[in-house]
Amino acid sequence: MSGLLRYSRNFTGALHRQVRWYASPVSPAGVDDAVDKLKTETNRLSQIAKKFWDQVSVGENVQNGKLVIQLDKKPVRTPLGNHLAVDKDRKILARLLQKEWSNISHGSVKTHALPLTSLIARCIDLEAANAEGAHPDLKVKIGGNRNELSNSLLRYLDTDTILVFSPRDELEGKLRAAQDDMYLPIIGSVEKFLSQHSDKPISLQILDADLHGLRGNAQKPETLAAARKFLDSLSAWDLAIFEKTVLTTKSFICGILLLQNKASTDPAKGLQYTMEDIARAATLETIHQTERWGEVEDTHDVDKRDIRRNVHAAAIAAYKA
Amino acid sequence: MKPELQTYKSLIKAFVRADRTARIAQRAAERKQQLALLTYRRMNIAREQAKKDIDPSTRMKLIKDMATLNKRVEILKQKAPENDKKLLFVQDTSFLRDQILSAQDDRHIQHLEDIAAFVDNQREYDELIERYNPGARMSQEEKVKRTANKVGFQMPS
């Protein structure tokens, strides 16, 4: 009887684990979002549109030595109920998270206002859901099944921005020249990089508008296999960052570039790029088209900032000293 | 200029700009709250004054209280948070300085530059969103008032 009671309590506990508003999963996979109807501090914030805390601080967890972001001494929690905490040697990241929360001046906060918090929360939750012995429900809740994540991310390699070339007669060939200049070296280095995960040399399928016209692009099975191996080699934390980068830049290759430059101290040869380069590579066509036709207000300017803030947030989260 | 100094400068600039917008908004909210509180207290005093059976000394005191409250309201209304010079400085530079001083290699400096770029882009993004969606930050009260105005009505005050 007591066993049954305990079981039912566990069950309701799992049901009551709340998904909070600021870290809605970015995964395109179907995610059950009926869970965020519960009364929690963060849901309260989005509903009553009023700041309900005075002090934002960074505290230290005595047990694991992590730095925890706190609102009035209570830890901020991620969608799965984990503490929003970072390693002790990442003081500046903790500081930035604290800043994000203390700079909220009004209650009606939207998800877009806390990009770093939502990314770090995703990292923490993905790690927790994929830890050994974690409840399988957790993965479903945040769309954290690594196999499904890989599947959806691999689709971005087929139609990667970096692999699509515009016709030579467009914009007097300026755009094509810039693409050749920027993309070709990246493609060469990424092919070499992916070959490490395969026994055959990898060649990426590009889509040249002059040769192939208007059609979709698809990679060869061995390329996809190598890319999948690369994804499997990533830690859960890095995978969350990779996901964010790919969804922002619409480019699998940009994800590789970002992780190579930030998550490893020794980026592979030919893959050294700054974050601005990555953002530029992802929006090269937009840059050239707006140069010719002009910017549309509330579209190009907002997108430009959006991509850059997300790429830089991912870079900050990925950084390993 | 040394690259560290350049990075330090851009970090400070980014933080000041980002904090300033947020702090101005916070102060405006605080001011609004204080004004509401003072108005409430003024109303209470006016209600007291309206009573008939009060002795002259209390009456004098009420008048005095009312005068100080009025003064405080005036002062509050004149204060514009936008003009506060304090908002042009970072409150705590020691943390950033430590970060710069402990930066040994180019990678770390690049990381700090990424942080400055992130803060800058986030602020500009927020500003753009606000510019193109002026209703997003409006209170419900304000929205109702404007909606009523649109069809020639006024909300009862």
PDB file of C-alpha atoms in Angstrom, chain B residues 38-51 54 58-59 61-70:
ATOM      1  CA  LEU B  38       2.008  60.410  -2.690  1.00  0.00           C
ATOM      2  CA  THR B  39      -1.259  61.000  -4.510  1.00  0.00           C
ATOM      3  CA  TYR B  40      -2.911  58.470  -2.247  1.00  0.00           C
ATOM      4  CA  ARG B  41      -1.604  60.233   0.828  1.00  0.00           C
ATOM      5  CA  ARG B  42      -2.742  63.596  -0.501  1.00  0.00           C
ATOM      6  CA  MET B  43      -6.187  62.197  -1.052  1.00  0.00           C
ATOM      7  CA  ASN B  44      -6.289  60.968   2.529  1.00  0.00           C
ATOM      8  CA  ILE B  45      -5.343  64.393   3.842  1.00  0.00           C
ATOM      9  CA  ALA B  46      -7.953  66.081   1.664  1.00  0.00           C
ATOM     10  CA  ARG B  47     -10.542  63.719   3.077  1.00  0.00           C
ATOM     11  CA  GLU B  48      -9.478  64.617   6.619  1.00  0.00           C
ATOM     12  CA  GLN B  49      -9.676  68.310   5.783  1.00  0.00           C
ATOM     13  CA  ALA B  50     -13.209  67.930   4.474  1.00  0.00           C
ATOM     14  CA  LYS B  51     -14.398  66.808   7.916  1.00  0.00           C
ATOM     15  CA  ILE B  54     -11.599  69.167  13.621  1.00  0.00           C
ATOM     16  CA  THR B  58      -4.977  69.590  13.512  1.00  0.00           C
ATOM     17  CA  ARG B  59      -6.193  71.695  10.640  1.00  0.00           C
ATOM     18  CA  LYS B  61      -0.972  70.317  10.700  1.00  0.00           C
ATOM     19  CA  LEU B  62      -2.981  68.955   7.781  1.00  0.00           C
ATOM     20  CA  ILE B  63      -2.268  72.063   5.728  1.00  0.00           C
ATOM     21  CA  LYS B  64       1.417  71.761   6.488  1.00  0.00           C
ATOM     22  CA  ASP B  65       1.460  68.061   5.535  1.00  0.00           C
ATOM     23  CA  MET B  66      -0.339  68.837   2.335  1.00  0.00           C
ATOM     24  CA  ALA B  67       2.236  71.497   1.456  1.00  0.00           C
ATOM     25  CA  THR B  68       5.183  69.137   1.999  1.00  0.00           C
ATOM     26  CA  LEU B  69       3.491  66.428  -0.031  1.00  0.00           C
ATOM     27  CA  ASN B  70       2.828  68.872  -2.867  1.00  0.00           C
TER      28      ASN B  70
END
